């Protein structure tokens, strides 16, 4: 009955809102940051900040070492075979766009099919819709079951002309933890790659890209106790080498002539321009922090909170609440979307705010899924290492109050 | 910090729970206008029966939060039977109450720095609509309140063609 | 004979290297950050951090307000007509790529010409080389005079089949402040747009995009006392509206259906994914800081230092040093590239580091220009608001020592 | 903090100021190999005359920093007249002195955590080349020192075909 990480590590959580202490339940949108991350970044700016690469002087060398150490940290965190497989981007969205532009332009042709699922975040939908527009390829959607799982029963036919599968590891709306193994097998049986949107899984459970067998994964630092402005694309070395560069500019070249340029070796080929240097330092600190907690402990903690929340919400609110996604809490991360009877999600969130409880309301950048669920929006509570049972008790009490207020 | 009672006045909740003029009108002859707030999914549908420069009848549909739906209901009650020039005056009075700047260097949803509008500067009587005044203290929700009015403007423009 | 900004505002500048106090002369690569910027960012994470847009609760609203306030700040800083013309990107490089992909795909065709100059940074070369590869267009290069200015004598013929001009406002190697007026006129006479790489001008002199008359400009926060991870693309509303979106994902849509998506209005159309939220707060603080100094005072300060440096370098080192770029210091920003007789730039930088003096050595991401200057690399000293004459004295003394060491 | 004297030993400066074996050899019959460090622009050109398994003659060209050019000069002096197997031994001894990890989870230019290599573990006599040992304390410069050796390997591979 406690948090996994000391709440006191997270300065923002000691804040009050409307005279109430804060109950932050929106970590699926973005996580709060521990002191350790904030200090690492501040310290970088104060003691060894300079632009990276190419600088000969001490501070530039220290900054470069710190930046490259962050890359190694990420590689270790996701069990990459090589550090050079880690590309820093602005976030999950930028990573998926890198794939859809660069891999897409080299591989998609008229009539090809890109397979995604109905539970994808827009970051794994729109880039492919754009790639399809550019190339003449088409999207095919893996449907979902009524219990919020991927429905793989029709996979064979979906994969007919497929050139790639791109799916999320965890739904940011339903909380579903997808079993990716059959998709990885199906993709590789057909010699096509599979890309994984790990925005909601990397922060919450251990990732081993080699065991997973996917060809690329993407995630954002800001959902993982890290800063805004940086994310990761991991992809197999062979894939990164095979696809053309995406953004052009400094650092990604080995030579520029009047008649053309040569790209630098991987990963620099995908590192055009001044990278998010201090953000990389922050990401490394976040990874150290999570690793010290242990990613398995993080996953267990969230399962425990999810189970507690589903139990309490159902027992206290009964018929008045509808929870979307898997009914078995062990099949989901700490993300719970719901509908409160006769109260619009916006109003739910507004009233909860009055109680200091922060939940998200909206389509959660998953409009195709909203269409399937046949709702315009949902309210969503999500948990992380700094949450505990009493946060959920406050959520339940505030929901009860919100319902009474409107009905 | 503004409290919930500023936002959810009793009369708003009343319009939300028991919306006026729900339904449809055959279109044509009525004009059907639809408004959509992409950020939150609020949806407003208005059926307008405009004859001889007067809003003879209005029906509403759509779904969304209490503010957008109450605002739709209150709008329908406020404009039914009114001549078009009065409706346009009311619309601009309402929008100015919501203090939305269309000024270039301000953001679309930005509220004014001045005191939130009371009764419209043009002296238009706002009646129940004044209850929506509290919304300006919650900038995120202003779009919910104005959606119906923007949809109305759109519908009336169409009716004029 | 002093700095423009108090040195004590910049924590890193009090650092020592090799037992020497630091003389930071690499601001053209990246600037150091004042307390005010560091505190604004730290404060954001500690007191009002949440993901922006769509959140109804208090903290999310505060974060959104802060983020949008940063956009207004930028708009005011560059005298944009509308706030919605300001797009946040990862940096200058990302901004130029947005243009080359998005504007390029809508406008460049086989046989068209993209006009750039021989003094461009790779960020304004490689994206266009890539766009040319995609579209069949060709590059044409405005040459430079022996004094390091744009040579516009052959402009007429360069512009024959031109579809766009994209040039730098200030050279990051030569320091040259380009007179853009004739280029703006020439472009608009032909009804083609002109894009400006303002990476080296935005930090150093007042920018008025309306007076300038360009159609788009790009710059990075990190060169402007701000954080890494964020930059700006400003473009005319009509241009932003006319070109297709670049990155796809959350926030940049107004609807996503199974059969396609509708883009959001400008500027959100170009704001896919979680933006660099806290970085925007930092950028705003940097702009406030610079505005308090006054951009005209900043420009004057740099001209004064450039004049002092050229004078001292030439009088103390004489024949032993060769300075590239305009001989008249009033035609340049605080950027001085040079060659020290018989000492390679890398060795110059290494020996200077021993004296606590930080200068950059290399091709400065301007390989085409290096080819024109016929050097593999140069050493470069650059000045900013926290530099003063005594920094230049230390540079000169260290250069003298370096020369003695090697020759 | 390592000092400049660790990097710029007197013998290095001597090779930099007075490079040995500068010049060209007609190619063919000599092999011409070119190495290029894209990050700093260092350039090394080697002309290799390999006969009967022996480096009969070597000439060097190129331009760059003191470390890359001194390393090139020292290399030329070290390998001239040597049989190929000794040259290969020397190359690997030199690289191991530079402690460059090719291990996967380490960065290319990363130096080892252990003490910087002294005389090669294989007991190869390094002679003057040992003067370049100090470079490992300046990770950015390691590539300058190894450029000539990588170019040599390239040239010998070519000569073997
Ligand atoms: C003139 C110029 N353009 C573009 C850039 C690229 O900026 P960034 O690396 O921040 O994308 C720079 C900075 O290195 C520059 O000096
Ligand atoms: C499943 C999923 N994919 C992608 C994203 C996009 O991440 P970002 O906004 O950091 O690019 C999110 C976060 O909103 C997400 O939950």
GROMACS .gro file of C-alpha atoms in nm, chain A:
model
  407
    1UNK     CA    1   0.000   0.000   0.000
    2UNK     CA    2   0.258   0.259  -0.102
    3UNK     CA    3   0.428   0.422  -0.395
    4UNK     CA    4   0.718   0.245  -0.561
    5UNK     CA    5   0.929   0.561  -0.585
    6UNK     CA    6   0.942   0.813  -0.298
    7UNK     CA    7   0.686   1.081  -0.373
    8UNK     CA    8   0.931   1.332  -0.230
    9UNK     CA    9   1.158   1.273  -0.531
   10UNK     CA   10   0.898   1.446  -0.748
   11UNK     CA   11   0.880   1.817  -0.669
   12UNK     CA   12   0.561   1.881  -0.861
   13UNK     CA   13   0.367   1.627  -0.661
   14UNK     CA   14   0.392   1.841  -0.349
   15UNK     CA   15   0.195   2.112  -0.522
   16UNK     CA   16  -0.161   2.205  -0.429
   17UNK     CA   17  -0.447   2.279  -0.667
   18UNK     CA   18  -0.764   2.456  -0.549
   19UNK     CA   19  -0.637   2.413  -0.194
   20UNK     CA   20  -0.620   2.035  -0.238
   21UNK     CA   21  -0.306   1.827  -0.252
   22UNK     CA   22  -0.237   1.700  -0.598
   23UNK     CA   23  -0.338   1.357  -0.723
   24UNK     CA   24  -0.163   1.321  -1.056
   25UNK     CA   25  -0.325   1.050  -1.267
   26UNK     CA   26  -0.220   1.155  -1.615
   27UNK     CA   27   0.117   0.989  -1.656
   28UNK     CA   28   0.013   0.824  -1.981
   29UNK     CA   29   0.005   1.174  -2.131
   30UNK     CA   30   0.330   1.272  -1.965
   31UNK     CA   31   0.511   1.171  -1.649
   32UNK     CA   32   0.636   1.398  -1.372
   33UNK     CA   33   1.013   1.423  -1.327
   34UNK     CA   34   1.226   1.325  -1.027
   35UNK     CA   35   1.482   1.560  -0.872
   36UNK     CA   36   1.754   1.335  -1.011
   37UNK     CA   37   1.652   1.411  -1.370
   38UNK     CA   38   1.608   1.783  -1.312
   39UNK     CA   39   1.945   1.809  -1.139
   40UNK     CA   40   2.125   1.614  -1.409
   41UNK     CA   41   1.999   1.856  -1.674
   42UNK     CA   42   2.058   2.168  -1.471
   43UNK     CA   43   2.405   2.044  -1.386
   44UNK     CA   44   2.484   1.983  -1.753
   45UNK     CA   45   2.393   2.341  -1.843
   46UNK     CA   46   2.588   2.477  -1.549
   47UNK     CA   47   2.908   2.279  -1.573
   48UNK     CA   48   2.974   2.109  -1.906
   49UNK     CA   49   2.748   2.252  -2.171
   50UNK     CA   50   2.872   2.293  -2.529
   51UNK     CA   51   2.766   2.173  -2.868
   52UNK     CA   52   2.857   1.809  -2.924
   53UNK     CA   53   3.078   1.635  -3.180
   54UNK     CA   54   3.370   1.793  -3.353
   55UNK     CA   55   3.468   2.015  -3.058
   56UNK     CA   56   3.826   1.965  -2.943
   57UNK     CA   57   3.814   2.164  -2.622
   58UNK     CA   58   3.746   2.007  -2.284
   59UNK     CA   59   3.388   2.119  -2.232
   60UNK     CA   60   3.282   2.013  -2.580
   61UNK     CA   61   3.444   1.678  -2.521
   62UNK     CA   62   3.267   1.635  -2.189
   63UNK     CA   63   2.934   1.724  -2.346
   64UNK     CA   64   2.996   1.478  -2.629
   65UNK     CA   65   3.087   1.202  -2.385
   66UNK     CA   66   2.772   1.268  -2.184
   67UNK     CA   67   2.559   1.265  -2.497
   68UNK     CA   68   2.708   0.941  -2.623
   69UNK     CA   69   2.685   0.789  -2.278
   70UNK     CA   70   2.312   0.855  -2.296
   71UNK     CA   71   2.298   0.661  -2.619
   72UNK     CA   72   2.471   0.367  -2.451
   73UNK     CA   73   2.230   0.393  -2.160
   74UNK     CA   74   1.933   0.366  -2.391
   75UNK     CA   75   2.093   0.073  -2.573
   76UNK     CA   76   2.139  -0.111  -2.245
   77UNK     CA   77   1.789  -0.021  -2.125
   78UNK     CA   78   1.626  -0.186  -2.425
   79UNK     CA   79   1.892  -0.457  -2.463
   80UNK     CA   80   2.000  -0.342  -2.808
   81UNK     CA   81   2.274  -0.543  -2.970
   82UNK     CA   82   2.463  -0.226  -3.066
   83UNK     CA   83   2.473   0.132  -2.942
   84UNK     CA   84   2.473   0.252  -3.301
   85UNK     CA   85   2.118   0.122  -3.338
   86UNK     CA   86   1.992   0.400  -3.110
   87UNK     CA   87   1.880   0.717  -3.288
   88UNK     CA   88   1.768   1.021  -3.092
   89UNK     CA   89   1.460   1.200  -3.226
   90UNK     CA   90   1.215   1.455  -3.090
   91UNK     CA   91   0.980   1.181  -2.967
   92UNK     CA   92   0.773   0.881  -3.065
   93UNK     CA   93   0.593   1.082  -3.330
   94UNK     CA   94   0.917   1.193  -3.493
   95UNK     CA   95   1.049   0.836  -3.477
   96UNK     CA   96   0.744   0.695  -3.654
   97UNK     CA   97   0.771   0.966  -3.918
   98UNK     CA   98   1.136   0.881  -3.973
   99UNK     CA   99   1.026   0.525  -4.046
  100UNK     CA  100   0.729   0.619  -4.260
  101UNK     CA  101   0.932   0.862  -4.470
  102UNK     CA  102   1.265   0.688  -4.490
  103UNK     CA  103   1.170   0.320  -4.480
  104UNK     CA  104   0.846   0.404  -4.660
  105UNK     CA  105   1.006   0.583  -4.954
  106UNK     CA  106   1.249   0.294  -5.005
  107UNK     CA  107   0.994   0.017  -4.970
  108UNK     CA  108   0.633   0.115  -5.034
  109UNK     CA  109   0.485   0.099  -5.382
  110UNK     CA  110   0.143   0.130  -5.537
  111UNK     CA  111  -0.088  -0.144  -5.415
  112UNK     CA  112   0.128  -0.242  -5.115
  113UNK     CA  113  -0.038  -0.271  -4.777
  114UNK     CA  114   0.064  -0.126  -4.442
  115UNK     CA  115  -0.092  -0.316  -4.152
  116UNK     CA  116  -0.173  -0.124  -3.835
  117UNK     CA  117  -0.443  -0.176  -3.571
  118UNK     CA  118  -0.761  -0.003  -3.470
  119UNK     CA  119  -0.613   0.088  -3.132
  120UNK     CA  120  -0.322   0.292  -3.268
  121UNK     CA  121  -0.234   0.639  -3.146
  122UNK     CA  122  -0.243   0.896  -3.428
  123UNK     CA  123   0.139   0.886  -3.421
  124UNK     CA  124   0.116   0.538  -3.571
  125UNK     CA  125  -0.175   0.616  -3.804
  126UNK     CA  126  -0.127   0.952  -3.971
  127UNK     CA  127   0.237   0.904  -4.078
  128UNK     CA  128   0.127   0.588  -4.259
  129UNK     CA  129  -0.174   0.759  -4.413
  130UNK     CA  130   0.066   1.021  -4.545
  131UNK     CA  131   0.311   0.756  -4.668
  132UNK     CA  132   0.021   0.583  -4.844
  133UNK     CA  133  -0.074   0.908  -5.013
  134UNK     CA  134   0.283   0.951  -5.134
  135UNK     CA  135   0.330   0.596  -5.256
  136UNK     CA  136  -0.011   0.459  -5.348
  137UNK     CA  137   0.004   0.199  -5.071
  138UNK     CA  138  -0.303   0.123  -4.858
  139UNK     CA  139  -0.373   0.080  -4.488
  140UNK     CA  140  -0.522  -0.237  -4.344
  141UNK     CA  141  -0.649  -0.233  -3.986
  142UNK     CA  142  -0.624  -0.519  -3.737
  143UNK     CA  143  -0.960  -0.511  -3.557
  144UNK     CA  144  -1.004  -0.534  -3.182
  145UNK     CA  145  -1.216  -0.773  -2.976
  146UNK     CA  146  -1.492  -0.654  -2.744
  147UNK     CA  147  -1.251  -0.711  -2.455
  148UNK     CA  148  -1.001  -0.468  -2.610
  149UNK     CA  149  -0.747  -0.711  -2.751
  150UNK     CA  150  -0.606  -0.732  -3.102
  151UNK     CA  151  -0.823  -0.967  -3.301
  152UNK     CA  152  -0.578  -1.174  -3.502
  153UNK     CA  153  -0.836  -1.416  -3.642
  154UNK     CA  154  -0.832  -1.251  -3.986
  155UNK     CA  155  -0.460  -1.178  -3.989
  156UNK     CA  156  -0.381  -1.406  -4.281
  157UNK     CA  157  -0.596  -1.213  -4.522
  158UNK     CA  158  -0.488  -0.874  -4.386
  159UNK     CA  159  -0.130  -0.970  -4.459
  160UNK     CA  160  -0.190  -1.065  -4.823
  161UNK     CA  161  -0.013  -0.771  -4.983
  162UNK     CA  162   0.145  -0.642  -4.664
  163UNK     CA  163   0.487  -0.479  -4.674
  164UNK     CA  164   0.508  -0.393  -4.305
  165UNK     CA  165   0.324  -0.430  -3.976
  166UNK     CA  166   0.331  -0.134  -3.738
  167UNK     CA  167   0.152  -0.176  -3.405
  168UNK     CA  168   0.149  -0.046  -3.055
  169UNK     CA  169   0.284  -0.256  -2.769
  170UNK     CA  170   0.035  -0.106  -2.523
  171UNK     CA  171  -0.282   0.089  -2.595
  172UNK     CA  172  -0.280   0.438  -2.450
  173UNK     CA  173  -0.661   0.422  -2.419
  174UNK     CA  174  -0.746   0.065  -2.326
  175UNK     CA  175  -0.426  -0.014  -2.140
  176UNK     CA  176  -0.412  -0.345  -2.326
  177UNK     CA  177  -0.070  -0.508  -2.331
  178UNK     CA  178  -0.058  -0.661  -2.675
  179UNK     CA  179   0.092  -1.002  -2.731
  180UNK     CA  180   0.326  -0.915  -3.017
  181UNK     CA  181   0.484  -1.258  -3.061
  182UNK     CA  182   0.236  -1.390  -3.319
  183UNK     CA  183   0.269  -1.068  -3.518
  184UNK     CA  184   0.648  -1.082  -3.512
  185UNK     CA  185   0.633  -1.441  -3.633
  186UNK     CA  186   0.380  -1.362  -3.903
  187UNK     CA  187   0.583  -1.066  -4.027
  188UNK     CA  188   0.909  -1.254  -4.040
  189UNK     CA  189   0.745  -1.555  -4.202
  190UNK     CA  190   0.665  -1.317  -4.485
  191UNK     CA  191   1.000  -1.144  -4.475
  192UNK     CA  192   0.847  -0.811  -4.390
  193UNK     CA  193   0.951  -0.594  -4.096
  194UNK     CA  194   0.744  -0.516  -3.788
  195UNK     CA  195   0.766  -0.179  -3.615
  196UNK     CA  196   0.646  -0.126  -3.260
  197UNK     CA  197   0.512   0.191  -3.100
  198UNK     CA  198   0.657   0.148  -2.752
  199UNK     CA  199   0.550   0.491  -2.620
  200UNK     CA  200   0.331   0.328  -2.356
  201UNK     CA  201   0.538   0.019  -2.292
  202UNK     CA  202   0.895   0.146  -2.256
  203UNK     CA  203   0.806   0.350  -1.944
  204UNK     CA  204   0.616   0.068  -1.781
  205UNK     CA  205   0.777  -0.269  -1.845
  206UNK     CA  206   1.118  -0.412  -1.931
  207UNK     CA  207   1.196  -0.411  -2.301
  208UNK     CA  208   1.436  -0.648  -2.469
  209UNK     CA  209   1.441  -0.568  -2.837
  210UNK     CA  210   1.640  -0.878  -2.917
  211UNK     CA  211   1.393  -1.108  -2.742
  212UNK     CA  212   1.100  -0.914  -2.887
  213UNK     CA  213   1.231  -0.968  -3.237
  214UNK     CA  214   1.081  -0.649  -3.380
  215UNK     CA  215   1.272  -0.449  -3.639
  216UNK     CA  216   1.220  -0.104  -3.490
  217UNK     CA  217   1.067   0.048  -3.179
  218UNK     CA  218   0.989   0.408  -3.086
  219UNK     CA  219   0.934   0.584  -2.756
  220UNK     CA  220   0.943   0.927  -2.589
  221UNK     CA  221   1.148   1.036  -2.288
  222UNK     CA  222   0.876   1.256  -2.141
  223UNK     CA  223   0.653   0.959  -2.057
  224UNK     CA  224   0.946   0.785  -1.892
  225UNK     CA  225   1.029   1.039  -1.619
  226UNK     CA  226   1.251   1.220  -1.869
  227UNK     CA  227   1.236   1.562  -2.033
  228UNK     CA  228   1.034   1.684  -2.328
  229UNK     CA  229   1.212   1.734  -2.659
  230UNK     CA  230   1.368   1.391  -2.701
  231UNK     CA  231   1.268   1.042  -2.800
  232UNK     CA  232   1.422   0.729  -2.937
  233UNK     CA  233   1.409   0.526  -3.250
  234UNK     CA  234   1.576   0.192  -3.217
  235UNK     CA  235   1.607  -0.016  -3.531
  236UNK     CA  236   1.824  -0.303  -3.641
  237UNK     CA  237   2.158  -0.190  -3.775
  238UNK     CA  238   2.086  -0.356  -4.109
  239UNK     CA  239   1.758  -0.168  -4.144
  240UNK     CA  240   1.915   0.167  -4.052
  241UNK     CA  241   2.189   0.104  -4.303
  242UNK     CA  242   1.950   0.006  -4.579
  243UNK     CA  243   1.714   0.302  -4.564
  244UNK     CA  244   1.796   0.652  -4.689
  245UNK     CA  245   1.857   0.941  -4.451
  246UNK     CA  246   1.551   1.137  -4.341
  247UNK     CA  247   1.653   1.486  -4.230
  248UNK     CA  248   1.949   1.648  -4.403
  249UNK     CA  249   2.199   1.882  -4.241
  250UNK     CA  250   2.509   1.896  -4.026
  251UNK     CA  251   2.639   1.586  -3.846
  252UNK     CA  252   2.458   1.342  -4.073
  253UNK     CA  253   2.709   1.370  -4.356
  254UNK     CA  254   3.055   1.239  -4.417
  255UNK     CA  255   3.106   1.475  -4.710
  256UNK     CA  256   2.918   1.753  -4.887
  257UNK     CA  257   3.016   1.852  -5.237
  258UNK     CA  258   2.861   2.089  -5.485
  259UNK     CA  259   2.715   1.792  -5.666
  260UNK     CA  260   2.586   1.592  -5.370
  261UNK     CA  261   2.658   1.451  -5.027
  262UNK     CA  262   2.761   1.124  -4.863
  263UNK     CA  263   2.574   1.019  -4.553
  264UNK     CA  264   2.762   0.946  -4.231
  265UNK     CA  265   2.759   0.596  -4.084
  266UNK     CA  266   2.471   0.487  -3.862
  267UNK     CA  267   2.353   0.629  -3.619
  268UNK     CA  268   2.484   0.973  -3.721
  269UNK     CA  269   2.317   0.939  -4.059
  270UNK     CA  270   1.992   1.004  -3.872
  271UNK     CA  271   2.130   1.275  -3.645
  272UNK     CA  272   2.099   1.589  -3.857
  273UNK     CA  273   2.156   1.915  -3.673
  274UNK     CA  274   2.231   1.996  -3.313
  275UNK     CA  275   2.066   1.714  -3.119
  276UNK     CA  276   1.869   1.749  -2.795
  277UNK     CA  277   2.192   1.737  -2.594
  278UNK     CA  278   2.082   1.816  -2.243
  279UNK     CA  279   1.761   1.625  -2.298
  280UNK     CA  280   1.974   1.316  -2.365
  281UNK     CA  281   2.144   1.372  -2.031
  282UNK     CA  282   1.800   1.392  -1.871
  283UNK     CA  283   1.683   1.077  -2.045
  284UNK     CA  284   1.987   0.894  -1.915
  285UNK     CA  285   1.912   1.008  -1.561
  286UNK     CA  286   1.553   0.890  -1.602
  287UNK     CA  287   1.671   0.550  -1.721
  288UNK     CA  288   1.908   0.525  -1.426
  289UNK     CA  289   1.624   0.615  -1.193
  290UNK     CA  290   1.387   0.355  -1.339
  291UNK     CA  291   1.659   0.092  -1.355
  292UNK     CA  292   1.730   0.143  -0.987
  293UNK     CA  293   1.362   0.078  -0.916
  294UNK     CA  294   1.373  -0.220  -1.150
  295UNK     CA  295   1.145  -0.237  -1.452
  296UNK     CA  296   0.986  -0.558  -1.330
  297UNK     CA  297   0.898  -0.389  -1.005
  298UNK     CA  298   0.754  -0.098  -1.203
  299UNK     CA  299   0.534  -0.335  -1.404
  300UNK     CA  300   0.420  -0.518  -1.089
  301UNK     CA  301   0.340  -0.192  -0.916
  302UNK     CA  302   0.122  -0.081  -1.203
  303UNK     CA  303  -0.059  -0.413  -1.226
  304UNK     CA  304  -0.132  -0.389  -0.857
  305UNK     CA  305  -0.269  -0.036  -0.892
  306UNK     CA  306  -0.470  -0.126  -1.202
  307UNK     CA  307  -0.629  -0.420  -1.021
  308UNK     CA  308  -0.705  -0.207  -0.717
  309UNK     CA  309  -0.851   0.070  -0.929
  310UNK     CA  310  -1.075  -0.156  -1.133
  311UNK     CA  311  -1.198  -0.324  -0.819
  312UNK     CA  312  -1.269   0.002  -0.635
  313UNK     CA  313  -1.424   0.179  -0.931
  314UNK     CA  314  -1.659  -0.109  -0.995
  315UNK     CA  315  -1.751  -0.170  -0.635
  316UNK     CA  316  -1.807   0.199  -0.550
  317UNK     CA  317  -1.959   0.326  -0.873
  318UNK     CA  318  -2.117   0.007  -1.002
  319UNK     CA  319  -2.356   0.070  -1.289
  320UNK     CA  320  -2.262   0.435  -1.298
  321UNK     CA  321  -1.924   0.365  -1.458
  322UNK     CA  322  -1.818   0.182  -1.770
  323UNK     CA  323  -1.453   0.080  -1.801
  324UNK     CA  324  -1.308   0.019  -2.146
  325UNK     CA  325  -1.050  -0.246  -2.227
  326UNK     CA  326  -0.952  -0.583  -2.083
  327UNK     CA  327  -1.154  -0.689  -1.780
  328UNK     CA  328  -0.855  -0.881  -1.645
  329UNK     CA  329  -0.619  -0.625  -1.488
  330UNK     CA  330  -0.317  -0.845  -1.545
  331UNK     CA  331  -0.364  -0.794  -1.919
  332UNK     CA  332  -0.326  -0.418  -1.890
  333UNK     CA  333  -0.087  -0.143  -1.789
  334UNK     CA  334  -0.181   0.125  -1.541
  335UNK     CA  335  -0.417   0.299  -1.784
  336UNK     CA  336  -0.793   0.304  -1.727
  337UNK     CA  337  -1.035   0.476  -1.962
  338UNK     CA  338  -1.393   0.506  -1.853
  339UNK     CA  339  -1.729   0.669  -1.902
  340UNK     CA  340  -1.923   0.808  -1.609
  341UNK     CA  341  -2.297   0.780  -1.656
  342UNK     CA  342  -2.456   1.100  -1.786
  343UNK     CA  343  -2.140   1.305  -1.733
  344UNK     CA  344  -1.925   1.405  -2.026
  345UNK     CA  345  -1.553   1.326  -1.986
  346UNK     CA  346  -1.470   1.698  -1.998
  347UNK     CA  347  -1.701   1.765  -1.711
  348UNK     CA  348  -1.559   1.469  -1.523
  349UNK     CA  349  -1.210   1.605  -1.561
  350UNK     CA  350  -1.321   1.956  -1.466
  351UNK     CA  351  -1.491   1.846  -1.147
  352UNK     CA  352  -1.205   1.614  -1.057
  353UNK     CA  353  -0.964   1.906  -1.096
  354UNK     CA  354  -1.158   2.081  -0.822
  355UNK     CA  355  -1.062   1.789  -0.601
  356UNK     CA  356  -0.697   1.810  -0.707
  357UNK     CA  357  -0.732   1.497  -0.920
  358UNK     CA  358  -0.577   1.521  -1.268
  359UNK     CA  359  -0.721   1.292  -1.534
  360UNK     CA  360  -0.725   1.335  -1.908
  361UNK     CA  361  -1.048   1.370  -2.109
  362UNK     CA  362  -1.071   1.348  -2.484
  363UNK     CA  363  -1.000   1.120  -2.776
  364UNK     CA  364  -0.643   1.058  -2.656
  365UNK     CA  365  -0.518   1.090  -3.013
  366UNK     CA  366  -0.696   0.768  -3.099
  367UNK     CA  367  -0.993   0.876  -3.305
  368UNK     CA  368  -1.023   0.552  -3.502
  369UNK     CA  369  -1.054   0.368  -3.170
  370UNK     CA  370  -1.312   0.619  -3.044
  371UNK     CA  371  -1.517   0.537  -3.352
  372UNK     CA  372  -1.496   0.166  -3.271
  373UNK     CA  373  -1.588   0.225  -2.907
  374UNK     CA  374  -1.862   0.455  -3.034
  375UNK     CA  375  -1.783   0.738  -2.795
  376UNK     CA  376  -1.666   1.090  -2.878
  377UNK     CA  377  -1.423   1.087  -2.589
  378UNK     CA  378  -1.336   0.908  -2.266
  379UNK     CA  379  -1.192   1.007  -1.933
  380UNK     CA  380  -0.864   0.836  -1.851
  381UNK     CA  381  -0.674   0.780  -1.528
  382UNK     CA  382  -0.321   0.647  -1.550
  383UNK     CA  383  -0.072   0.544  -1.284
  384UNK     CA  384   0.302   0.544  -1.243
  385UNK     CA  385   0.573   0.477  -0.991
  386UNK     CA  386   0.475   0.770  -0.769
  387UNK     CA  387   0.110   0.669  -0.736
  388UNK     CA  388  -0.041   0.455  -0.464
  389UNK     CA  389  -0.374   0.317  -0.351
  390UNK     CA  390  -0.478   0.634  -0.171
  391UNK     CA  391  -0.458   0.823  -0.504
  392UNK     CA  392  -0.717   0.582  -0.639
  393UNK     CA  393  -0.933   0.628  -0.332
  394UNK     CA  394  -0.933   1.002  -0.401
  395UNK     CA  395  -1.020   0.936  -0.765
  396UNK     CA  396  -1.315   0.720  -0.666
  397UNK     CA  397  -1.442   0.973  -0.414
  398UNK     CA  398  -1.413   1.256  -0.666
  399UNK     CA  399  -1.596   1.056  -0.931
  400UNK     CA  400  -1.874   0.987  -0.690
  401UNK     CA  401  -1.898   1.360  -0.616
  402UNK     CA  402  -1.893   1.443  -0.988
  403UNK     CA  403  -2.177   1.204  -1.056
  404UNK     CA  404  -2.387   1.348  -0.775
  405UNK     CA  405  -2.317   1.698  -0.903
  406UNK     CA  406  -2.454   1.633  -1.250
  407UNK     CA  407  -2.725   1.376  -1.195
   0.00000   0.00000   0.00000
